[in-house]
Coordinates of C-alpha atoms in Angstrom, one line a residue:
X1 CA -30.6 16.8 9.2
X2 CA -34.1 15.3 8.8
X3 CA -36.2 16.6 12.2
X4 CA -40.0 15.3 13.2
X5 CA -41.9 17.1 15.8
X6 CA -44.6 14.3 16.1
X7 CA -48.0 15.2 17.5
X8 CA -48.0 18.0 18.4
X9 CA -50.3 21.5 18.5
X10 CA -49.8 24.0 15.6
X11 CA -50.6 27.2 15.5
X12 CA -49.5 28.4 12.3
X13 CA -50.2 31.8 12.0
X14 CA -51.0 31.5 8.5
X15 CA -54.5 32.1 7.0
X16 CA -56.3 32.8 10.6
X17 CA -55.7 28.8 10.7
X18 CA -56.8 28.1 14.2
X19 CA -54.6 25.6 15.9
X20 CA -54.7 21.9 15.1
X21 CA -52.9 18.8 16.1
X22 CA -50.3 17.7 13.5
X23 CA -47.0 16.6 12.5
X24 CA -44.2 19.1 11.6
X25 CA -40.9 18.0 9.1
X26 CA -37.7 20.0 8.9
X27 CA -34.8 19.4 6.4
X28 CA -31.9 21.9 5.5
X29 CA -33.4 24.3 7.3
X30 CA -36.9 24.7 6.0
X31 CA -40.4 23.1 6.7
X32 CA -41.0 20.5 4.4
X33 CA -44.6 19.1 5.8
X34 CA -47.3 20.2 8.0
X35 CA -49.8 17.6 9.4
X36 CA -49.7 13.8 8.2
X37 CA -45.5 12.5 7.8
X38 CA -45.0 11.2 4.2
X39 CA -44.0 7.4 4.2
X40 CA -40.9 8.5 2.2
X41 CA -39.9 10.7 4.9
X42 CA -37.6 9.2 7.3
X43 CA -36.2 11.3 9.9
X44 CA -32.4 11.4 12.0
X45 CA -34.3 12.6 14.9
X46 CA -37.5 13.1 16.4
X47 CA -39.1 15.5 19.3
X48 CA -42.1 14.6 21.1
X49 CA -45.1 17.0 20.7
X50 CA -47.1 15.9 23.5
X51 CA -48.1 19.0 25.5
X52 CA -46.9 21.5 23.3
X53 CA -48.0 24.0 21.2
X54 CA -45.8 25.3 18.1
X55 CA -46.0 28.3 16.6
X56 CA -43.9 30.6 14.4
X57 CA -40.6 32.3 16.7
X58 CA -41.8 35.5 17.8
X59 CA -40.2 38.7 16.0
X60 CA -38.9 41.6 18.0
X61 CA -38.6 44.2 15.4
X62 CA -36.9 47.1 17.5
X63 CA -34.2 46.7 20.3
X64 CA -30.6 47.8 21.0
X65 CA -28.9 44.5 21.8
X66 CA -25.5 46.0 23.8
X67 CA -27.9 47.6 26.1
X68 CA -28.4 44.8 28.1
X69 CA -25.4 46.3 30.1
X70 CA -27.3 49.1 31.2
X71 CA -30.5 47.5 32.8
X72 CA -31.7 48.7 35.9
X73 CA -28.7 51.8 35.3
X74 CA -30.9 55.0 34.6
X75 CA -34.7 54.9 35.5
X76 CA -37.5 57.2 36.0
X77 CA -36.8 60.0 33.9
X78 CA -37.7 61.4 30.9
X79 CA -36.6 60.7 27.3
X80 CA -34.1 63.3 26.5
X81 CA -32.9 63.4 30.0
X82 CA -32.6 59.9 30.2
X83 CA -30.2 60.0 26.7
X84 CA -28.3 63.5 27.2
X85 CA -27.8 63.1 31.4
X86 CA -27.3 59.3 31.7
X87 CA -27.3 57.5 28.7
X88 CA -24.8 58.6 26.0
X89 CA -22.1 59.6 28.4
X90 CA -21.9 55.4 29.3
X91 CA -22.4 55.2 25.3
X92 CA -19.2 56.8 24.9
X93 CA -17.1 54.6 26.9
X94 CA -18.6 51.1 25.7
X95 CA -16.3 48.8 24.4
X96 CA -16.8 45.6 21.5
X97 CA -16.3 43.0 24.4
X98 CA -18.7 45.0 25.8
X99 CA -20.8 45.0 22.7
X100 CA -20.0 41.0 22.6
X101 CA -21.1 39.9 25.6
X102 CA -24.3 42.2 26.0
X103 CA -25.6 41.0 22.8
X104 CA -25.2 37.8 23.9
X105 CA -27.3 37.9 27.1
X106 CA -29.9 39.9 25.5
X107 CA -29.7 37.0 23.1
X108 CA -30.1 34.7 25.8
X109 CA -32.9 36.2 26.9
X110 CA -34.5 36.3 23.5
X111 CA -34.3 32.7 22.9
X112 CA -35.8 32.2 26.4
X113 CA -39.0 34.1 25.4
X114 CA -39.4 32.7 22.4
X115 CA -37.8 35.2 20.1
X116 CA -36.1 33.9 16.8
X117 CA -35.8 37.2 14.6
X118 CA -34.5 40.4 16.1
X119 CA -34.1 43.7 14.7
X120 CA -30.8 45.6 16.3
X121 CA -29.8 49.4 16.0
X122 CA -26.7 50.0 17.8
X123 CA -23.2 50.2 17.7
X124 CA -19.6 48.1 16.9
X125 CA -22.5 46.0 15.1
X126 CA -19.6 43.4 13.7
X127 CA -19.6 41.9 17.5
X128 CA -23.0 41.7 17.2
X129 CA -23.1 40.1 14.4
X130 CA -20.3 37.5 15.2
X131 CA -23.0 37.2 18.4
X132 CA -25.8 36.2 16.2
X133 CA -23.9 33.9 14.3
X134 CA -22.9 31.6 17.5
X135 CA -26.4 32.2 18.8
X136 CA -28.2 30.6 15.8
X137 CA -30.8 33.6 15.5
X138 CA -31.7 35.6 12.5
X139 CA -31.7 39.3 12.6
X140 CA -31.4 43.1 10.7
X141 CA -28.5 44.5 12.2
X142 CA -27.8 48.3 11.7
X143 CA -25.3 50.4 12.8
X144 CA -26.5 53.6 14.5
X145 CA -25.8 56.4 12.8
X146 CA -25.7 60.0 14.6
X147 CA -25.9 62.3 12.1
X148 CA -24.2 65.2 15.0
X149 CA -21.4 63.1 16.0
X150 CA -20.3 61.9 12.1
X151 CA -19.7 64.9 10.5
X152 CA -17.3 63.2 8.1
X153 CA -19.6 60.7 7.2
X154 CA -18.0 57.9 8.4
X155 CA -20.4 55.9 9.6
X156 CA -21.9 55.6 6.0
X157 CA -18.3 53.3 5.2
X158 CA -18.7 51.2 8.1
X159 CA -22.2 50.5 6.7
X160 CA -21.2 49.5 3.5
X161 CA -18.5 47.3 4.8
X162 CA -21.1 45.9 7.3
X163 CA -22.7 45.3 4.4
X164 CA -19.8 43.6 2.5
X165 CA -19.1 41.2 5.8
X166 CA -22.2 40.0 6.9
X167 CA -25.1 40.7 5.0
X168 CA -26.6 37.4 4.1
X169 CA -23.8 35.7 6.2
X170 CA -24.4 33.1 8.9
X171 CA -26.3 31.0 7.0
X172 CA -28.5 33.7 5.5
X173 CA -30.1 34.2 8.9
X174 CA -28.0 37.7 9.0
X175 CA -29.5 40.6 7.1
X176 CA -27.9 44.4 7.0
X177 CA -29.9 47.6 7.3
X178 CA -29.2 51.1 7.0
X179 CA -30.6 53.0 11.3
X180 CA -30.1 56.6 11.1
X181 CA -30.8 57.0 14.5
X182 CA -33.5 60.4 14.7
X183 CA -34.1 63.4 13.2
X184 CA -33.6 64.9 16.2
X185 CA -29.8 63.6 16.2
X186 CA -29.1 63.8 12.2
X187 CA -29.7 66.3 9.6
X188 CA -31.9 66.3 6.8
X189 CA -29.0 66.4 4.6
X190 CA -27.8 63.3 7.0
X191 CA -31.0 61.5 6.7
X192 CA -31.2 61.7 3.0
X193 CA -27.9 60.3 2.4
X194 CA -28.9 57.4 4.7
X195 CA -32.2 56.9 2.4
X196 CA -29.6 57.1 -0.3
X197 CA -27.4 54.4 0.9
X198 CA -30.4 52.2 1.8
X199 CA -31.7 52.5 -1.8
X200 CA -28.5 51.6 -3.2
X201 CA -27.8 48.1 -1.2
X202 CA -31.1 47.8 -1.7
X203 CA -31.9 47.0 2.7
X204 CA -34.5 48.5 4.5
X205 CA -34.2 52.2 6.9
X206 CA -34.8 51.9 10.1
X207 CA -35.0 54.5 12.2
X208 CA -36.9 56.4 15.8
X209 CA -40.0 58.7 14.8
X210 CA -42.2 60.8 16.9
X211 CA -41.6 58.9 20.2
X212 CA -42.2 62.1 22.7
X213 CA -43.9 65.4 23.3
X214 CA -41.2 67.0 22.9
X215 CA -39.4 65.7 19.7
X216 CA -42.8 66.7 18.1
X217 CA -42.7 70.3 19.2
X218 CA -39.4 70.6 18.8
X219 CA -39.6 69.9 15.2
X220 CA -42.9 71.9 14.6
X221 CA -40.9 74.8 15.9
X222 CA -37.8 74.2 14.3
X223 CA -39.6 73.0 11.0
X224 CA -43.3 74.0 11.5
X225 CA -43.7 70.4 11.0
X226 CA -44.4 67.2 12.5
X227 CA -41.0 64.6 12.2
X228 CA -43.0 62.3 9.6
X229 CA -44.1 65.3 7.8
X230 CA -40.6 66.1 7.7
X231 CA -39.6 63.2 6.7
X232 CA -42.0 62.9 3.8
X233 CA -40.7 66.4 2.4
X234 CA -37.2 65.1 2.3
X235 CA -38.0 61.4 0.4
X236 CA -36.8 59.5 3.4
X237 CA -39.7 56.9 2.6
X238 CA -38.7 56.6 -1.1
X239 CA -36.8 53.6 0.5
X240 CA -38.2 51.0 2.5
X241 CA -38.7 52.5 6.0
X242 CA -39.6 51.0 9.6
X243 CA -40.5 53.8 11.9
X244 CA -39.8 53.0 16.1
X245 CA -42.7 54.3 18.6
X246 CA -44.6 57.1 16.6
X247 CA -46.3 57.4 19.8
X248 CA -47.9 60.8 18.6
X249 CA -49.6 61.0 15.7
X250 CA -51.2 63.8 14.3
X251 CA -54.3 63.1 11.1
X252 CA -51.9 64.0 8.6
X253 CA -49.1 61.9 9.7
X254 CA -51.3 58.5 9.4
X255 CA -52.0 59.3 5.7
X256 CA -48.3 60.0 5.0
X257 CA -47.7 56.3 6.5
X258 CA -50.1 54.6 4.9
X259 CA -49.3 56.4 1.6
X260 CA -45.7 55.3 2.0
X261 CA -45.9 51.9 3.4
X262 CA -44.1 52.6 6.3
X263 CA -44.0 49.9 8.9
X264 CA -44.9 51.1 12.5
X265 CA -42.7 49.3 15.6
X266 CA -44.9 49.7 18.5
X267 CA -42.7 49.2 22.3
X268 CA -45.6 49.2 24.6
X269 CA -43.3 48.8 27.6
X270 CA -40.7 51.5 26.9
X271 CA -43.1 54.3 25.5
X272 CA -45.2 53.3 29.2
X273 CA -41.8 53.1 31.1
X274 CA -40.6 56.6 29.4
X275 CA -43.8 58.2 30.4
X276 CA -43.9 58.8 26.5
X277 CA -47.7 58.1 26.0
X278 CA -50.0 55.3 24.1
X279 CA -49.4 54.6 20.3
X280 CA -52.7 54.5 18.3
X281 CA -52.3 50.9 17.3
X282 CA -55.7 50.4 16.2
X283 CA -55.7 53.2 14.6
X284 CA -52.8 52.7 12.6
X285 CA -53.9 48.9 12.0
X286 CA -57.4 50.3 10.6
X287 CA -55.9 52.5 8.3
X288 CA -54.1 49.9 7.1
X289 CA -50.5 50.5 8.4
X290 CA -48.1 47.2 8.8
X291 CA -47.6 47.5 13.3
X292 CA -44.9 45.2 14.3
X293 CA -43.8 44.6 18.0
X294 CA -40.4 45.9 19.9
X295 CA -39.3 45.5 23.0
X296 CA -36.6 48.4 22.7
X297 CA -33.8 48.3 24.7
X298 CA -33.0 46.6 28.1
X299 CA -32.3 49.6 29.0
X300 CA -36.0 51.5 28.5
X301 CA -37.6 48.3 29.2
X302 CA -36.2 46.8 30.9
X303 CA -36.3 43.2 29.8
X304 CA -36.1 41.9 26.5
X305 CA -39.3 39.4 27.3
X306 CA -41.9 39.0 24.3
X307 CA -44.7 37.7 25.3
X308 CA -44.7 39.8 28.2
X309 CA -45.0 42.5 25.3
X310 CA -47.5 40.6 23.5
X311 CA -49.7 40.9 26.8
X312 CA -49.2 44.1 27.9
X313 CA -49.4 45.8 24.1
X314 CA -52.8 44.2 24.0
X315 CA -54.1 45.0 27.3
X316 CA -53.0 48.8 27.1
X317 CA -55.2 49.7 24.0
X318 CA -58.3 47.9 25.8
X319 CA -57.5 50.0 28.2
X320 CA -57.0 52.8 26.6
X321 CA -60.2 52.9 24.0
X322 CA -62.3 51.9 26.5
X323 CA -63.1 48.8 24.2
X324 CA -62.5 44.8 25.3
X325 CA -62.7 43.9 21.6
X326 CA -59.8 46.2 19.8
X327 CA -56.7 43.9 19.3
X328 CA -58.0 40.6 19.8
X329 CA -55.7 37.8 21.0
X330 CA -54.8 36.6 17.3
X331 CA -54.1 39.9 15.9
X332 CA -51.9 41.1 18.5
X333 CA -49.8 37.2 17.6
X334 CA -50.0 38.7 14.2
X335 CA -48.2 42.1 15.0
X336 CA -45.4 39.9 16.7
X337 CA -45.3 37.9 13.9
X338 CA -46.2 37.7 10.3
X339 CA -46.2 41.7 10.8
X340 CA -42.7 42.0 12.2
X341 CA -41.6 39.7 9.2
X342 CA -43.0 42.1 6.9
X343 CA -41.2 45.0 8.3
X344 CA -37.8 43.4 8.6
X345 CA -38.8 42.5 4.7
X346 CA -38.4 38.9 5.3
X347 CA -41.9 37.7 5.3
X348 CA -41.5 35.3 2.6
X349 CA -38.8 33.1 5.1
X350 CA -40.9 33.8 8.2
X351 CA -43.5 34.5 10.5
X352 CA -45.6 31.7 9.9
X353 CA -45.5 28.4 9.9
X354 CA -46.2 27.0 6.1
X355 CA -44.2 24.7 4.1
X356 CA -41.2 25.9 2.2
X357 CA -40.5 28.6 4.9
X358 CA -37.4 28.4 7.5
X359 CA -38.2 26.5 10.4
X360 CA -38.4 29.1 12.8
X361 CA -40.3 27.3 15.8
X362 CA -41.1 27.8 19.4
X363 CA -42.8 25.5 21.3
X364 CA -44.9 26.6 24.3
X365 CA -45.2 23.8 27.4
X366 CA -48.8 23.6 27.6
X367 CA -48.3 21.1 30.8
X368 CA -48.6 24.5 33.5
X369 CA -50.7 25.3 35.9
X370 CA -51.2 28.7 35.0
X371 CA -52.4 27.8 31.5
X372 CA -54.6 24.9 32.5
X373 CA -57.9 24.0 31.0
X374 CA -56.9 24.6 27.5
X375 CA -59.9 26.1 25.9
X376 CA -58.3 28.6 23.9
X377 CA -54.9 27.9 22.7
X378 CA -54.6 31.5 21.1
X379 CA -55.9 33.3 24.4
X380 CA -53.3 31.1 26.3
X381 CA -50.4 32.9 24.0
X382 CA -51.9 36.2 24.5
X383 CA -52.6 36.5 28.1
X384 CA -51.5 33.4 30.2
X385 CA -48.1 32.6 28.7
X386 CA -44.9 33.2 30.3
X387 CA -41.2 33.0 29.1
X388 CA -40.7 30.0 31.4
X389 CA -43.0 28.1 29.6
X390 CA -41.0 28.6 26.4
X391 CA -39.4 24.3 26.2
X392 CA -38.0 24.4 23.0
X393 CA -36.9 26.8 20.0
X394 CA -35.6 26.4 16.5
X395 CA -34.5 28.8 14.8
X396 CA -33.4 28.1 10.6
X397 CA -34.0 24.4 11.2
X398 CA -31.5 23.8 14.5
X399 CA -32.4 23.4 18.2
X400 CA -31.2 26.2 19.5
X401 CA -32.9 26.0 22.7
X402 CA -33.7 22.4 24.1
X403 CA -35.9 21.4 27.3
X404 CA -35.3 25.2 28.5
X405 CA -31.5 25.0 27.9
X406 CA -29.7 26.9 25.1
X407 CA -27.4 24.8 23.1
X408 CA -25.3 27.4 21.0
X409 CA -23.3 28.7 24.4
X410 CA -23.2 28.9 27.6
X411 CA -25.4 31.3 29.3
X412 CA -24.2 31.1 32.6
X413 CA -20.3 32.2 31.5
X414 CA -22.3 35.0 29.7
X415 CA -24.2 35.7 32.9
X416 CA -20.8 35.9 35.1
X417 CA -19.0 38.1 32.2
X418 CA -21.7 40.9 31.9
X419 CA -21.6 41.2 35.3
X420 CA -17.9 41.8 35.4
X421 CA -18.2 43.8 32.3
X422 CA -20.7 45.9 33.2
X423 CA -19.0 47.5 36.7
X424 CA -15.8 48.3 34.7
X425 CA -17.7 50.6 32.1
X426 CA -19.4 52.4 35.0
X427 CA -16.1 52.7 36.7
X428 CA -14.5 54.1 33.5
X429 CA -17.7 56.3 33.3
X430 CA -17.1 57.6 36.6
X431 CA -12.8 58.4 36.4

């Protein structure tokens, strides 16, 4: 199908283009022009631009999808408590319909904050797989791997048949990864066979680094040192590795990133939420490390909401440095954008608007209240923006999302099945 968005704002994202009113053409799931419409091009359908800004879907490059069944289940506690006490035990009793229909709200609510690329590290990842397909998103799934609870090394099969279902499936918007899960729950001999298996499908590593105190002592006393040292010695980066949190950092640890090209996935809401500290984003961005943007799980979050992400990440190191002018409005769009796409690996498909890349698009209803004058369309993004003003979204080319509705299911049945879901695990929890 042959799509015009006519007149409309565009914030491209590419080249520090500021924004600038234009035309947009979509056909077979790509952008095909930017700015004036060719008089050969002849479209099947066109969406007015007026009042809207379009910009490139935002990226959330760390969550647990399934988790959506525990919001609001285990709060105000620390990390390992939070896992060992409340956490895992649920884990252990969650089903694939479970799976299913929590992927698809979290999806849901995704699509409603203007997310069109996820990242997911979880488990009975074939549901949630089948749940991106229906949803229309794109995504790196990975199946979490626990290195203590998969002695025999099974989970390195379901991998490579993950791999062998879905990877580039669904329209190529589907993309398999290899997520050891920590080094605090997998062995170095563990984690080394996951690098292996990365390296020989050729798919990124993705996988939780330095995200408390605690991990970080506990390794430099059970390894004198820090979990990316530790990492390094082993040749876990030889393969192409996106590290979640790395909330503390010590000198060394930002060399042996940049050195390795290790993408950083900062979750500004759950490392606050988790009482787990302040990532050193500007840090990491000066010494030249790729930072993309997570929302973690709905669980540690406890929404799945982007931009509310993209505001608070950029208010908390303002805060934090003392400084107004670290992480500017249009860098912190770049860490949920372009950057993400560079750590997921797909950066030549997304994370900006530019001819011959998908057609991943959200469009922003500039006609609020709360974003009224219009003086800076970046700033707006950055700290006036809501979810609700998220009107449309395409994701690979399709409306997936139309005048605030979702078009690839019904959210409400999803709604009304989570709920129903949800009480049944906690009653098995509790037999």
């Amino acid at each position: 199908m042959k799509l015009l968005v006519e007149k409309v704002q565009i914030l491209s994202m590419a080249n520090h283009q500021l924004p600038y009113e234009g035309n947009i053409g979509i056909e077979d799931g790509n952008i095909i022009f930017l700015g004036d419409i060719p008089e050969s091009f002849k479209p099947d359908r066109t969406l007015n631009g007026n009042n809207l800004l379009a910009m490139p879907g935002l990226i959330n490059a760390h969550t647990h999808m399934g988790m959506s069944l525990l919001r609001n289940y285990a709060d105000d506690l620390p990390l390992m408590t939070w896992l060992s006490e409340k956490i895992w035990p649920v884990e252990a009793k969650i089903s694939k319909e479970d799976i299913y229909y929590g992927s698809l709200l979290s999806m849901a609510e995704l699509i409603k904050s203007g997310c069109t690329t996820f990242r997911d590290m979880y488990f009975q990842m074939d549901e949630v797989a089948k749940a991106t397909e229906l949803a229309g998103l794109r995504a790196n799934l990975g199946q979490g791997l626990v290195g203590f609870s998969d002695p025999s090394l099974v989970g390195f099969d379901q991998v490579r048949e993950l791999y062998n279902k879905w990877h580039s499936k669904a329209e190529g918007r589907i993309r398999i990864e290899v997520a050891p899960h920590a080094p605090y729950t997998c062995s170095t001999t563990y984690l080394t066979k996951a690098r292996d298996l990365a390296m020989e499908l050729n798919v990124p590593l993705h996988i939780h680094l330095s995200e408390s105190v605690q991990e970080i002592n506990d390794s430099l006393s059970n390894h004198e040192m820090t979990p990316i040292a530790l990492m390094d010695s082993i040749g876990l980066f030889d393969a192409k590795v996106s590290a979640a949190h790395c909330v503390h950092l010590q000198e060394q640890d930002f060399e042996i990133l940049k050195k390795n090209n290790v993408s950083v996935l900062y979750n500004p809401s759950s490392n606050l939420k988790l009482g787990n500290g302040f990532a050193q984003v500007t840090k990491m961005l000066k010494c030249g490390i790729n930072v993309a943007l997570g929302t973690d799980g709905a669980s540690s979050n406890n929404n799945l909401n982007m931009l509310e992400e993209i505001h608070l990440g950029a208010l908390v190191n303002k805060g934090v440095e003392g400084d107004p002018t670290v992480l500017p409005a249009y860098q912190m769009l770049e860490i949920a954008t372009i950057n993400g796409a560079k750590a997921l690996g797909i950066e030549k498909m997304v994370g900006t608007l530019e001819v011959g890349k998908k057609a991943d698009i959200i469009f922003i209803d500039l006609d609020k209240s709360h974003l009224v004058p219009l003086h800076n369309l970046v700033s707006m993004v950055v700290y006036s923006a809501a979810a609700s003003d998220i009107k449309h979204v395409i994701c690979n080319g399709k409306i997936i999302m139309e005048n605030y509705k979702i078009t690839t299911f019904d959210e409400r049945e999803v709604i009304q099945k989570v709920k129903q879901l949800s009480e049944e695990l906690i009653k098995r929890v509790n037999e």
